[in-house]
Amino acid sequence: MLDISFISNDGSLTNSVELTEDFYLWLAKSKFSQIGKSVRRKIQIDGEEDNLSVVQLSKGNSKKLKEFFRDEVVRESEAVITKLGDSPSKEEYQAGTYRLRKLHELLKCVENENYQYLQRI
């Protein structure tokens, strides 16, 4: 599993979204990887100062990320509806909605104004 982490300005609030390698690779090849520029910043997390490579969630970067994730949620929703049909099994449902659930989780983090940085690990 790979992570994308969201970090508050003072490092007191963090959230890591775990992703499968396939999903992470898809994100890396998408427009997601072109939004914002990673820079090294000293951030204190859990009392320890770390020099992390992060993307600042400025208004511009945040807006672009929100648009990207919203567009992908719409695309993935259409794919899920088509793929799953009327009565999928629990396993089919979980496998078929993985990307959609992760896109929603990432979108919620970007929309949370408490997070100031995104770290692509």
Coordinates of C-alpha atoms in Angstrom, one line a residue:
M1 CA 0.0 0.0 0.0
L2 CA 1.1 3.5 -0.8
D3 CA 0.0 6.7 0.9
I4 CA -1.1 10.2 0.1
S5 CA -0.9 12.3 3.2
F6 CA -2.6 15.6 4.2
I7 CA -1.0 17.8 6.8
S8 CA -2.1 20.9 8.6
N9 CA 0.2 24.0 8.7
D10 CA 1.5 23.2 12.2
G11 CA 1.6 19.4 11.7
S12 CA -0.9 18.8 14.5
L13 CA -3.5 17.3 12.1
T14 CA -2.6 14.6 9.6
N15 CA -4.5 12.1 7.5
S16 CA -3.0 9.4 5.3
V17 CA -5.1 7.8 2.6
E18 CA -3.8 4.3 1.8
L19 CA -3.9 3.3 -1.9
T20 CA -3.2 0.2 -3.8
E21 CA -0.2 0.3 -6.1
D22 CA -2.4 0.2 -9.2
F23 CA -4.5 3.1 -8.1
Y24 CA -1.4 5.1 -7.1
L25 CA 0.2 4.5 -10.5
W26 CA -3.0 5.6 -12.2
L27 CA -2.9 8.8 -10.2
A28 CA 0.8 9.3 -11.0
K29 CA 0.0 9.1 -14.7
S30 CA -3.0 11.4 -14.5
K31 CA -3.3 15.2 -14.2
F32 CA -3.1 14.7 -10.4
S33 CA 0.6 14.4 -10.6
Q34 CA 0.9 17.7 -12.6
I35 CA -1.0 19.8 -10.0
G36 CA 1.3 21.8 -7.7
K37 CA 5.0 21.5 -7.3
S38 CA 6.5 19.6 -4.4
V39 CA 8.9 21.6 -2.3
R40 CA 10.9 20.6 0.8
R41 CA 9.5 22.1 4.0
K42 CA 10.3 21.7 7.7
I43 CA 7.1 20.5 9.4
Q44 CA 6.8 19.3 12.9
I45 CA 4.6 16.2 13.3
D46 CA 4.1 14.4 16.6
G47 CA 6.8 16.6 18.2
E48 CA 9.4 15.7 15.6
E49 CA 10.6 18.1 13.0
D50 CA 10.8 16.5 9.5
N51 CA 12.0 17.9 6.2
L52 CA 9.2 16.7 3.9
S53 CA 8.5 17.1 0.2
V54 CA 5.0 18.5 0.0
V55 CA 2.6 20.4 -2.2
Q56 CA 1.1 23.5 -0.6
L57 CA -2.7 23.4 -0.8
S58 CA -2.9 27.1 -1.9
K59 CA -6.2 28.3 -3.4
G60 CA -5.0 27.6 -6.9
N61 CA -3.7 24.1 -6.2
S62 CA -6.7 23.3 -4.0
K63 CA -9.1 24.4 -6.7
K64 CA -7.4 22.3 -9.4
L65 CA -7.3 19.2 -7.1
K66 CA -11.0 19.6 -6.2
E67 CA -11.9 19.9 -9.9
F68 CA -9.8 16.9 -10.8
F69 CA -11.3 14.7 -8.1
R70 CA -14.8 15.8 -8.8
D71 CA -14.4 15.1 -12.5
E72 CA -13.0 11.7 -11.7
V73 CA -15.8 10.9 -9.2
V74 CA -18.3 11.5 -12.0
R75 CA -16.4 9.4 -14.5
E76 CA -15.9 6.6 -12.0
S77 CA -19.6 6.7 -10.9
E78 CA -20.6 6.1 -14.5
A79 CA -18.2 3.2 -14.8
V80 CA -19.4 1.7 -11.6
I81 CA -23.1 1.9 -12.5
T82 CA -22.3 0.2 -15.8
K83 CA -20.0 -2.4 -14.4
L84 CA -22.0 -3.5 -11.4
G85 CA -25.5 -3.8 -12.9
D86 CA -28.5 -4.4 -10.7
S87 CA -27.5 -6.9 -8.0
P88 CA -23.8 -7.3 -7.4
S89 CA -22.4 -9.5 -4.7
K90 CA -20.7 -8.0 -1.7
E91 CA -17.3 -8.8 -3.2
E92 CA -18.2 -7.4 -6.6
Y93 CA -19.5 -4.2 -4.9
Q94 CA -16.3 -3.8 -2.8
A95 CA -14.0 -4.4 -5.7
G96 CA -16.1 -2.3 -8.1
T97 CA -16.3 0.7 -5.9
Y98 CA -12.7 0.8 -4.6
R99 CA -11.6 3.6 -6.9
L100 CA -14.8 5.6 -6.3
R101 CA -14.4 5.4 -2.5
K102 CA -10.8 6.4 -2.6
L103 CA -11.5 9.3 -5.0
H104 CA -14.2 10.5 -2.5
E105 CA -11.8 10.1 0.4
L106 CA -9.1 12.2 -1.4
L107 CA -11.7 14.8 -2.4
K108 CA -12.8 15.2 1.2
C109 CA -9.2 15.8 2.4
V110 CA -8.6 18.4 -0.3
E111 CA -11.9 20.1 0.7
N112 CA -10.9 20.2 4.4
E113 CA -9.4 23.6 4.9
N114 CA -7.5 22.4 8.0
Y115 CA -5.0 20.7 5.7
Q116 CA -2.4 23.0 4.1
Y117 CA -0.1 20.4 2.6
L118 CA -0.3 17.2 0.5
Q119 CA 2.5 14.7 0.5
R120 CA 2.7 12.2 -2.4
I121 CA 4.6 9.3 -0.8

